[in-house]
PDB file of C-alpha atoms in Angstrom:
ATOM      1  CA  MET A 107      99.434 -34.758-122.199  1.00  0.00           C
ATOM      2  CA  SER A 108     100.324 -31.685-120.172  1.00  0.00           C
ATOM      3  CA  SER A 109     100.208 -32.229-116.436  1.00  0.00           C
ATOM      4  CA  GLN A 110      98.532 -28.836-116.244  1.00  0.00           C
ATOM      5  CA  GLN A 111      95.476 -29.896-118.251  1.00  0.00           C
ATOM      6  CA  HIS A 112      92.309 -31.034-116.563  1.00  0.00           C
ATOM      7  CA  VAL A 113      89.192 -32.661-117.982  1.00  0.00           C
ATOM      8  CA  ALA A 114      85.740 -32.662-116.391  1.00  0.00           C
ATOM      9  CA  ILE A 115      83.230 -35.307-117.437  1.00  0.00           C
ATOM     10  CA  LEU A 116      79.814 -33.954-116.522  1.00  0.00           C
ATOM     11  CA  GLY A 117      77.371 -36.844-116.276  1.00  0.00           C
ATOM     12  CA  SER A 118      79.568 -39.840-115.584  1.00  0.00           C
ATOM     13  CA  GLY A 119      77.409 -42.695-116.810  1.00  0.00           C
ATOM     14  CA  ASN A 120      78.641 -45.615-118.916  1.00  0.00           C
ATOM     15  CA  ILE A 121      80.110 -43.483-121.703  1.00  0.00           C
ATOM     16  CA  GLY A 122      81.802 -40.978-119.395  1.00  0.00           C
ATOM     17  CA  LEU A 123      83.294 -43.586-117.082  1.00  0.00           C
ATOM     18  CA  SER A 124      84.550 -45.699-119.964  1.00  0.00           C
ATOM     19  CA  LEU A 125      86.258 -42.655-121.450  1.00  0.00           C
ATOM     20  CA  ALA A 126      87.853 -41.817-118.098  1.00  0.00           C
ATOM     21  CA  LYS A 127      89.228 -45.356-117.813  1.00  0.00           C
ATOM     22  CA  GLY A 128      90.541 -45.213-121.370  1.00  0.00           C
ATOM     23  CA  LEU A 129      92.355 -41.940-120.805  1.00  0.00           C
ATOM     24  CA  VAL A 130      94.152 -43.278-117.745  1.00  0.00           C
ATOM     25  CA  LYS A 131      94.889 -46.657-119.317  1.00  0.00           C
ATOM     26  CA  SER A 132      96.534 -44.872-122.266  1.00  0.00           C
ATOM     27  CA  GLY A 133      99.115 -43.415-119.900  1.00  0.00           C
ATOM     28  CA  GLN A 134      98.472 -39.918-121.215  1.00  0.00           C
ATOM     29  CA  TRP A 135      96.362 -38.832-118.245  1.00  0.00           C
ATOM     30  CA  GLU A 136      96.524 -39.350-114.509  1.00  0.00           C
ATOM     31  CA  PRO A 137      93.327 -39.956-112.484  1.00  0.00           C
ATOM     32  CA  GLN A 138      93.788 -36.688-110.596  1.00  0.00           C
ATOM     33  CA  GLN A 139      93.538 -34.783-113.907  1.00  0.00           C
ATOM     34  CA  ILE A 140      89.984 -36.033-114.398  1.00  0.00           C
ATOM     35  CA  THR A 141      86.896 -34.849-112.517  1.00  0.00           C
ATOM     36  CA  LEU A 142      83.779 -37.006-112.656  1.00  0.00           C
ATOM     37  CA  THR A 143      80.336 -35.675-111.749  1.00  0.00           C
ATOM     38  CA  ARG A 144      77.215 -37.590-110.865  1.00  0.00           C
ATOM     39  CA  ARG A 145      74.212 -36.943-108.664  1.00  0.00           C
ATOM     40  CA  ASN A 146      74.687 -40.182-106.721  1.00  0.00           C
ATOM     41  CA  LEU A 147      78.328 -40.117-105.625  1.00  0.00           C
ATOM     42  CA  ASP A 148      78.081 -43.553-104.012  1.00  0.00           C
ATOM     43  CA  LEU A 149      78.258 -44.950-107.542  1.00  0.00           C
ATOM     44  CA  LEU A 150      81.699 -43.372-107.954  1.00  0.00           C
ATOM     45  CA  ASP A 151      83.360 -44.752-104.798  1.00  0.00           C
ATOM     46  CA  GLU A 152      85.572 -47.018-106.899  1.00  0.00           C
ATOM     47  CA  TYR A 153      86.859 -44.028-108.864  1.00  0.00           C
ATOM     48  CA  THR A 154      87.503 -41.959-105.752  1.00  0.00           C
ATOM     49  CA  ALA A 155      89.678 -44.788-104.436  1.00  0.00           C
ATOM     50  CA  LEU A 156      91.631 -44.789-107.700  1.00  0.00           C
ATOM     51  CA  GLY A 157      92.432 -41.086-107.406  1.00  0.00           C
ATOM     52  CA  TYR A 158      89.867 -39.464-109.703  1.00  0.00           C
ATOM     53  CA  GLN A 159      88.330 -36.180-108.595  1.00  0.00           C
ATOM     54  CA  VAL A 160      84.643 -36.775-107.836  1.00  0.00           C
ATOM     55  CA  THR A 161      81.846 -34.285-107.147  1.00  0.00           C
ATOM     56  CA  SER A 162      78.123 -33.730-107.633  1.00  0.00           C
ATOM     57  CA  ASN A 163      78.798 -30.029-108.278  1.00  0.00           C
ATOM     58  CA  ASN A 164      78.964 -29.456-112.046  1.00  0.00           C
ATOM     59  CA  LEU A 165      79.861 -25.789-111.655  1.00  0.00           C
ATOM     60  CA  LYS A 166      82.830 -26.598-109.442  1.00  0.00           C
ATOM     61  CA  ALA A 167      84.024 -29.260-111.891  1.00  0.00           C
ATOM     62  CA  ALA A 168      83.723 -26.968-114.904  1.00  0.00           C
ATOM     63  CA  LYS A 169      85.614 -24.114-113.217  1.00  0.00           C
ATOM     64  CA  ARG A 170      88.888 -25.999-113.019  1.00  0.00           C
ATOM     65  CA  ALA A 171      88.639 -27.827-116.345  1.00  0.00           C
ATOM     66  CA  ASP A 172      90.370 -27.054-119.631  1.00  0.00           C
ATOM     67  CA  ILE A 173      88.157 -29.603-121.389  1.00  0.00           C
ATOM     68  CA  VAL A 174      84.521 -29.934-120.344  1.00  0.00           C
ATOM     69  CA  ILE A 175      82.775 -33.061-121.599  1.00  0.00           C
ATOM     70  CA  LEU A 176      78.973 -32.881-121.663  1.00  0.00           C
ATOM     71  CA  ALA A 177      77.683 -36.428-121.198  1.00  0.00           C
ATOM     72  CA  VAL A 178      74.078 -36.113-120.015  1.00  0.00           C
ATOM     73  CA  LEU A 179      70.785 -36.991-121.717  1.00  0.00           C
ATOM     74  CA  PRO A 180      69.444 -34.479-124.274  1.00  0.00           C
ATOM     75  CA  GLN A 181      66.571 -33.486-121.992  1.00  0.00           C
ATOM     76  CA  GLN A 182      69.051 -32.712-119.190  1.00  0.00           C
ATOM     77  CA  LEU A 183      71.353 -30.514-121.252  1.00  0.00           C
ATOM     78  CA  ASN A 184      69.759 -27.109-120.785  1.00  0.00           C
ATOM     79  CA  LYS A 185      69.722 -27.488-117.007  1.00  0.00           C
ATOM     80  CA  LEU A 186      73.378 -28.514-117.077  1.00  0.00           C
ATOM     81  CA  LEU A 187      74.333 -25.540-119.240  1.00  0.00           C
ATOM     82  CA  ASP A 188      72.489 -23.215-116.847  1.00  0.00           C
ATOM     83  CA  GLU A 189      74.562 -24.671-113.993  1.00  0.00           C
ATOM     84  CA  ILE A 190      77.962 -24.322-115.615  1.00  0.00           C
ATOM     85  CA  LYS A 191      77.526 -21.108-117.618  1.00  0.00           C
ATOM     86  CA  PRO A 192      79.186 -18.890-114.944  1.00  0.00           C
ATOM     87  CA  ALA A 193      82.295 -21.069-115.117  1.00  0.00           C
ATOM     88  CA  ILE A 194      82.766 -21.184-118.900  1.00  0.00           C
ATOM     89  CA  LYS A 195      85.659 -19.149-120.282  1.00  0.00           C
ATOM     90  CA  SER A 196      85.097 -19.060-124.014  1.00  0.00           C
ATOM     91  CA  GLU A 197      88.684 -18.139-124.844  1.00  0.00           C
ATOM     92  CA  LYS A 198      90.306 -20.839-122.684  1.00  0.00           C
ATOM     93  CA  GLN A 199      88.004 -23.847-122.520  1.00  0.00           C
ATOM     94  CA  LEU A 200      86.881 -26.489-124.956  1.00  0.00           C
ATOM     95  CA  LEU A 201      83.435 -28.079-124.725  1.00  0.00           C
ATOM     96  CA  VAL A 202      83.011 -31.630-125.973  1.00  0.00           C
ATOM     97  CA  SER A 203      79.471 -32.934-126.383  1.00  0.00           C
ATOM     98  CA  VAL A 204      78.547 -36.610-126.620  1.00  0.00           C
ATOM     99  CA  ILE A 205      74.830 -35.763-126.595  1.00  0.00           C
ATOM    100  CA  SER A 206      72.659 -37.066-129.430  1.00  0.00           C
ATOM    101  CA  GLY A 207      70.804 -34.582-131.605  1.00  0.00           C
ATOM    102  CA  VAL A 208      72.477 -31.448-130.221  1.00  0.00           C
ATOM    103  CA  SER A 209      74.485 -29.264-132.587  1.00  0.00           C
ATOM    104  CA  CYS A 210      77.520 -27.168-131.716  1.00  0.00           C
ATOM    105  CA  GLU A 211      75.440 -24.088-132.495  1.00  0.00           C
ATOM    106  CA  ASP A 212      72.674 -25.271-130.126  1.00  0.00           C
ATOM    107  CA  ILE A 213      75.167 -25.234-127.259  1.00  0.00           C
ATOM    108  CA  ARG A 214      76.768 -21.897-128.144  1.00  0.00           C
ATOM    109  CA  SER A 215      73.376 -20.302-128.657  1.00  0.00           C
ATOM    110  CA  TYR A 216      72.073 -21.468-125.291  1.00  0.00           C
ATOM    111  CA  LEU A 217      75.233 -20.307-123.509  1.00  0.00           C
ATOM    112  CA  GLU A 218      75.259 -17.047-125.499  1.00  0.00           C
ATOM    113  CA  MET A 219      79.015 -17.207-125.966  1.00  0.00           C
ATOM    114  CA  ASN A 220      81.416 -18.140-128.732  1.00  0.00           C
ATOM    115  CA  VAL A 221      83.069 -21.084-127.009  1.00  0.00           C
ATOM    116  CA  GLN A 222      84.634 -23.797-129.155  1.00  0.00           C
ATOM    117  CA  VAL A 223      82.486 -26.933-129.256  1.00  0.00           C
ATOM    118  CA  VAL A 224      83.399 -30.337-130.668  1.00  0.00           C
ATOM    119  CA  ARG A 225      80.874 -33.148-130.904  1.00  0.00           C
ATOM    120  CA  ALA A 226      81.775 -36.800-130.422  1.00  0.00           C
ATOM    121  CA  MET A 227      79.457 -39.746-130.950  1.00  0.00           C
ATOM    122  CA  PRO A 228      80.895 -42.969-129.460  1.00  0.00           C
ATOM    123  CA  ASN A 229      78.981 -46.217-129.000  1.00  0.00           C
ATOM    124  CA  THR A 230      78.672 -48.610-126.088  1.00  0.00           C
ATOM    125  CA  ALA A 231      81.649 -50.681-127.264  1.00  0.00           C
ATOM    126  CA  ILE A 232      83.603 -47.878-125.591  1.00  0.00           C
ATOM    127  CA  ALA A 233      83.254 -50.065-122.472  1.00  0.00           C
ATOM    128  CA  ILE A 234      85.777 -52.531-123.937  1.00  0.00           C
ATOM    129  CA  GLY A 235      87.913 -49.951-125.753  1.00  0.00           C
ATOM    130  CA  ASP A 236      86.408 -50.802-129.139  1.00  0.00           C
ATOM    131  CA  SER A 237      84.151 -47.850-129.907  1.00  0.00           C
ATOM    132  CA  MET A 238      83.535 -46.351-133.335  1.00  0.00           C
ATOM    133  CA  THR A 239      83.495 -42.623-132.534  1.00  0.00           C
ATOM    134  CA  CYS A 240      82.563 -39.908-135.010  1.00  0.00           C
ATOM    135  CA  ILE A 241      83.849 -36.390-134.355  1.00  0.00           C
ATOM    136  CA  ALA A 242      82.613 -33.102-135.824  1.00  0.00           C
ATOM    137  CA  THR A 243      82.704 -29.371-135.221  1.00  0.00           C
ATOM    138  CA  ASP A 244      81.666 -26.109-136.830  1.00  0.00           C
ATOM    139  CA  ASN A 245      84.104 -23.775-135.084  1.00  0.00           C
ATOM    140  CA  GLY A 246      86.723 -25.924-133.384  1.00  0.00           C
ATOM    141  CA  SER A 247      90.354 -25.400-134.304  1.00  0.00           C
ATOM    142  CA  VAL A 248      92.383 -28.161-135.945  1.00  0.00           C
ATOM    143  CA  LYS A 249      94.354 -28.423-132.707  1.00  0.00           C
ATOM    144  CA  ASN A 250      91.203 -28.963-130.632  1.00  0.00           C
ATOM    145  CA  VAL A 251      89.721 -31.453-133.082  1.00  0.00           C
ATOM    146  CA  ASN A 252      92.945 -33.445-132.951  1.00  0.00           C
ATOM    147  CA  LEU A 253      92.868 -33.223-129.164  1.00  0.00           C
ATOM    148  CA  VAL A 254      89.342 -34.657-129.032  1.00  0.00           C
ATOM    149  CA  LYS A 255      90.309 -37.342-131.531  1.00  0.00           C
ATOM    150  CA  SER A 256      93.238 -38.308-129.301  1.00  0.00           C
ATOM    151  CA  LEU A 257      90.869 -38.602-126.331  1.00  0.00           C
ATOM    152  CA  PHE A 258      88.539 -41.012-128.089  1.00  0.00           C
ATOM    153  CA  ASP A 259      91.326 -42.933-129.801  1.00  0.00           C
ATOM    154  CA  THR A 260      92.096 -44.246-126.308  1.00  0.00           C
ATOM    155  CA  VAL A 261      88.789 -46.143-126.361  1.00  0.00           C
ATOM    156  CA  GLY A 262      88.559 -47.346-129.961  1.00  0.00           C
ATOM    157  CA  VAL A 263      88.691 -45.823-133.433  1.00  0.00           C
ATOM    158  CA  SER A 264      87.631 -42.270-134.276  1.00  0.00           C
ATOM    159  CA  ILE A 265      87.044 -40.393-137.517  1.00  0.00           C
ATOM    160  CA  GLN A 266      86.157 -36.787-138.299  1.00  0.00           C
ATOM    161  CA  ILE A 267      82.996 -36.163-140.313  1.00  0.00           C
ATOM    162  CA  ASN A 268      80.928 -33.128-141.338  1.00  0.00           C
ATOM    163  CA  GLU A 269      78.631 -32.009-138.551  1.00  0.00           C
ATOM    164  CA  GLU A 270      75.498 -32.371-140.676  1.00  0.00           C
ATOM    165  CA  LEU A 271      76.203 -36.109-140.708  1.00  0.00           C
ATOM    166  CA  MET A 272      76.366 -36.512-136.920  1.00  0.00           C
ATOM    167  CA  THR A 273      72.719 -37.505-136.607  1.00  0.00           C
ATOM    168  CA  SER A 274      73.295 -40.134-139.274  1.00  0.00           C
ATOM    169  CA  ALA A 275      76.378 -41.300-137.381  1.00  0.00           C
ATOM    170  CA  THR A 276      74.222 -41.747-134.293  1.00  0.00           C
ATOM    171  CA  ALA A 277      71.947 -44.124-136.183  1.00  0.00           C
ATOM    172  CA  LEU A 278      74.706 -46.071-137.943  1.00  0.00           C
ATOM    173  CA  CYS A 279      77.260 -46.336-135.125  1.00  0.00           C
ATOM    174  CA  ALA A 280      75.523 -45.759-131.784  1.00  0.00           C
ATOM    175  CA  CYS A 281      72.143 -47.331-132.549  1.00  0.00           C
ATOM    176  CA  GLY A 282      73.960 -49.698-134.889  1.00  0.00           C
ATOM    177  CA  ILE A 283      75.424 -51.617-131.962  1.00  0.00           C
ATOM    178  CA  ALA A 284      71.905 -52.772-131.102  1.00  0.00           C
ATOM    179  CA  PHE A 285      71.136 -53.651-134.723  1.00  0.00           C
ATOM    180  CA  PHE A 286      74.178 -55.883-135.050  1.00  0.00           C
ATOM    181  CA  LEU A 287      73.547 -57.433-131.637  1.00  0.00           C
ATOM    182  CA  ARG A 288      70.016 -58.289-132.719  1.00  0.00           C
ATOM    183  CA  SER A 289      71.370 -59.936-135.864  1.00  0.00           C
ATOM    184  CA  VAL A 290      73.785 -62.004-133.738  1.00  0.00           C
ATOM    185  CA  ARG A 291      70.906 -62.951-131.458  1.00  0.00           C
ATOM    186  CA  ALA A 292      68.823 -64.028-134.452  1.00  0.00           C
ATOM    187  CA  ALA A 293      71.703 -66.099-135.803  1.00  0.00           C
ATOM    188  CA  SER A 294      72.148 -67.794-132.435  1.00  0.00           C
ATOM    189  CA  GLN A 295      68.430 -68.599-132.314  1.00  0.00           C
ATOM    190  CA  GLY A 296      68.746 -70.137-135.750  1.00  0.00           C
ATOM    191  CA  GLY A 297      71.673 -72.156-134.455  1.00  0.00           C
ATOM    192  CA  THR A 298      69.601 -73.448-131.565  1.00  0.00           C
ATOM    193  CA  GLU A 299      66.828 -74.458-133.936  1.00  0.00           C
ATOM    194  CA  ILE A 300      69.240 -76.541-136.008  1.00  0.00           C
ATOM    195  CA  GLY A 301      70.615 -78.384-133.001  1.00  0.00           C
ATOM    196  CA  PHE A 302      73.098 -76.414-130.900  1.00  0.00           C
ATOM    197  CA  HIS A 303      72.734 -75.608-127.208  1.00  0.00           C
ATOM    198  CA  ALA A 304      71.844 -71.937-126.744  1.00  0.00           C
ATOM    199  CA  HIS A 305      75.149 -70.908-125.125  1.00  0.00           C
ATOM    200  CA  ASP A 306      77.177 -72.664-127.833  1.00  0.00           C
ATOM    201  CA  ALA A 307      75.047 -71.152-130.601  1.00  0.00           C
ATOM    202  CA  LEU A 308      75.527 -67.644-129.188  1.00  0.00           C
ATOM    203  CA  LYS A 309      79.298 -68.043-128.910  1.00  0.00           C
ATOM    204  CA  MET A 310      79.495 -69.403-132.451  1.00  0.00           C
ATOM    205  CA  ALA A 311      77.332 -66.627-133.858  1.00  0.00           C
ATOM    206  CA  ALA A 312      79.199 -63.861-132.027  1.00  0.00           C
ATOM    207  CA  GLN A 313      82.647 -65.135-133.057  1.00  0.00           C
ATOM    208  CA  THR A 314      81.460 -65.543-136.647  1.00  0.00           C
ATOM    209  CA  ALA A 315      80.181 -61.950-136.650  1.00  0.00           C
ATOM    210  CA  LYS A 316      83.506 -60.764-135.216  1.00  0.00           C
ATOM    211  CA  GLY A 317      85.389 -62.641-137.916  1.00  0.00           C
ATOM    212  CA  ALA A 318      83.202 -61.181-140.654  1.00  0.00           C
ATOM    213  CA  ALA A 319      83.798 -57.636-139.393  1.00  0.00           C
ATOM    214  CA  ASN A 320      87.552 -58.196-139.128  1.00  0.00           C
ATOM    215  CA  LEU A 321      87.695 -59.497-142.694  1.00  0.00           C
ATOM    216  CA  LEU A 322      86.412 -56.124-143.877  1.00  0.00           C
ATOM    217  CA  LEU A 323      88.536 -54.029-141.519  1.00  0.00           C
ATOM    218  CA  GLN A 324      91.821 -55.892-141.954  1.00  0.00           C
ATOM    219  CA  LEU A 325      91.590 -56.687-145.658  1.00  0.00           C
ATOM    220  CA  ALA A 326      89.822 -53.406-146.580  1.00  0.00           C
ATOM    221  CA  SER A 327      87.559 -55.432-148.816  1.00  0.00           C
ATOM    222  CA  HIS A 328      83.889 -55.040-149.746  1.00  0.00           C
ATOM    223  CA  PRO A 329      81.226 -57.263-148.139  1.00  0.00           C
ATOM    224  CA  GLU A 330      80.138 -58.665-151.492  1.00  0.00           C
ATOM    225  CA  GLN A 331      83.721 -59.594-152.315  1.00  0.00           C
ATOM    226  CA  GLU A 332      83.894 -61.686-149.140  1.00  0.00           C
ATOM    227  CA  ILE A 333      80.401 -63.091-149.711  1.00  0.00           C
ATOM    228  CA  ASP A 334      81.456 -64.293-153.164  1.00  0.00           C
ATOM    229  CA  LYS A 335      84.234 -66.330-151.530  1.00  0.00           C
ATOM    230  CA  VAL A 336      81.744 -68.368-149.517  1.00  0.00           C
ATOM    231  CA  THR A 337      78.967 -68.810-152.075  1.00  0.00           C
ATOM    232  CA  SER A 338      79.025 -71.510-154.727  1.00  0.00           C
ATOM    233  CA  PRO A 339      76.559 -72.440-157.476  1.00  0.00           C
ATOM    234  CA  LYS A 340      73.482 -74.146-156.066  1.00  0.00           C
ATOM    235  CA  GLY A 341      75.145 -74.013-152.647  1.00  0.00           C
ATOM    236  CA  CYS A 342      73.724 -73.697-149.144  1.00  0.00           C
ATOM    237  CA  THR A 343      75.095 -70.176-148.486  1.00  0.00           C
ATOM    238  CA  ILE A 344      73.450 -68.515-151.468  1.00  0.00           C
ATOM    239  CA  ALA A 345      70.219 -70.365-150.711  1.00  0.00           C
ATOM    240  CA  GLY A 346      70.210 -68.959-147.183  1.00  0.00           C
ATOM    241  CA  LEU A 347      71.144 -65.450-148.310  1.00  0.00           C
ATOM    242  CA  ASN A 348      68.426 -65.356-150.932  1.00  0.00           C
ATOM    243  CA  GLU A 349      65.815 -66.606-148.462  1.00  0.00           C
ATOM    244  CA  MET A 350      66.777 -63.787-146.062  1.00  0.00           C
ATOM    245  CA  GLU A 351      66.578 -61.225-148.867  1.00  0.00           C
ATOM    246  CA  HIS A 352      63.172 -62.539-149.972  1.00  0.00           C
ATOM    247  CA  ASN A 353      62.027 -61.836-146.416  1.00  0.00           C
ATOM    248  CA  GLY A 354      63.421 -58.299-146.422  1.00  0.00           C
ATOM    249  CA  PHE A 355      66.685 -58.645-144.481  1.00  0.00           C
ATOM    250  CA  SER A 356      68.641 -55.809-146.133  1.00  0.00           C
ATOM    251  CA  SER A 357      65.553 -53.659-146.565  1.00  0.00           C
ATOM    252  CA  ALA A 358      64.645 -53.976-142.878  1.00  0.00           C
ATOM    253  CA  MET A 359      68.157 -52.963-141.790  1.00  0.00           C
ATOM    254  CA  ILE A 360      68.183 -49.953-144.123  1.00  0.00           C
ATOM    255  CA  LYS A 361      64.725 -48.807-143.024  1.00  0.00           C
ATOM    256  CA  GLY A 362      65.649 -49.223-139.354  1.00  0.00           C
ATOM    257  CA  ILE A 363      68.777 -47.094-139.733  1.00  0.00           C
ATOM    258  CA  LYS A 364      66.825 -44.388-141.576  1.00  0.00           C
ATOM    259  CA  LEU A 365      64.120 -44.264-138.911  1.00  0.00           C
ATOM    260  CA  SER A 366      66.684 -44.133-136.096  1.00  0.00           C
ATOM    261  CA  ALA A 367      68.378 -41.199-137.826  1.00  0.00           C
ATOM    262  CA  GLU A 368      65.059 -39.345-137.990  1.00  0.00           C
ATOM    263  CA  LYS A 369      64.387 -39.963-134.296  1.00  0.00           C
ATOM    264  CA  ALA A 370      67.927 -39.009-133.272  1.00  0.00           C
ATOM    265  CA  GLY A 371      67.561 -35.631-134.943  1.00  0.00           C
ATOM    266  CA  ASP A 372      64.494 -34.859-132.838  1.00  0.00           C
ATOM    267  CA  LEU A 373      65.774 -35.924-129.385  1.00  0.00           C
ATOM    268  CA  TYR A 374      66.912 -32.478-128.186  1.00  0.00           C
ATOM    269  CA  LYS A 375      64.186 -30.450-129.904  1.00  0.00           C
ATOM    270  CA  SER A 376      61.308 -32.637-128.693  1.00  0.00           C
ATOM    271  CA  ASP A 377      62.447 -32.393-125.081  1.00  0.00           C
ATOM    272  CA  ASP A 378      63.381 -28.723-125.146  1.00  0.00           C
TER     273      ASP A 378
END
């Protein structure tokens, strides 16, 4: 990464701070190339000590940045854009939005300028460098899309998708973290009911879930292919699976994802 480039993360909450750590850990960025903004600067003392630039002034941060990352809540976006608009140079800067339910066109339209915007939708596993991040744009150059992909590849895995699918990506990947955590929690509760101590049941359930996911990712196989390997005629696995299906397991997951996608699409509009 060029020593001349600078990135500003406006709204340095969990996602923004995790990204900042990932960039530095990758060795491609130095802390002094990254400006973090937050209203309460006391929460960023650790980052100041490490050499990051820290300020509560979003305009000041945006002025010196080549890449401006918008990482606030949807209902805070318009105020943020009002603050930084005087600093945006449409021909020189790239805006990256990690805000749910906000399109690239929404941002350009509000700013009234043809700045390049790339959207990124990470999830909270970014905190451990294991995020699934979806990236999309409607006017970003191939170079800028690859740049954004390289940023988020430092904190997990990223893929480019069509922008019209970003709301769906929010439901499947960002909200999906909670769905899979709830399924692990349910499995651990089942483990406790059949005799394990709660902490042992949770560890067993979580590791089993991790193993199941890695089977699919490392072998590039289909879930049903792996399920077939562990089910036998009149066996205990198929009995358990069928009981879950009779009680709507798959249907509940599908309906939950669909409803989350609907809600995600309304976050910015409903608070505008």
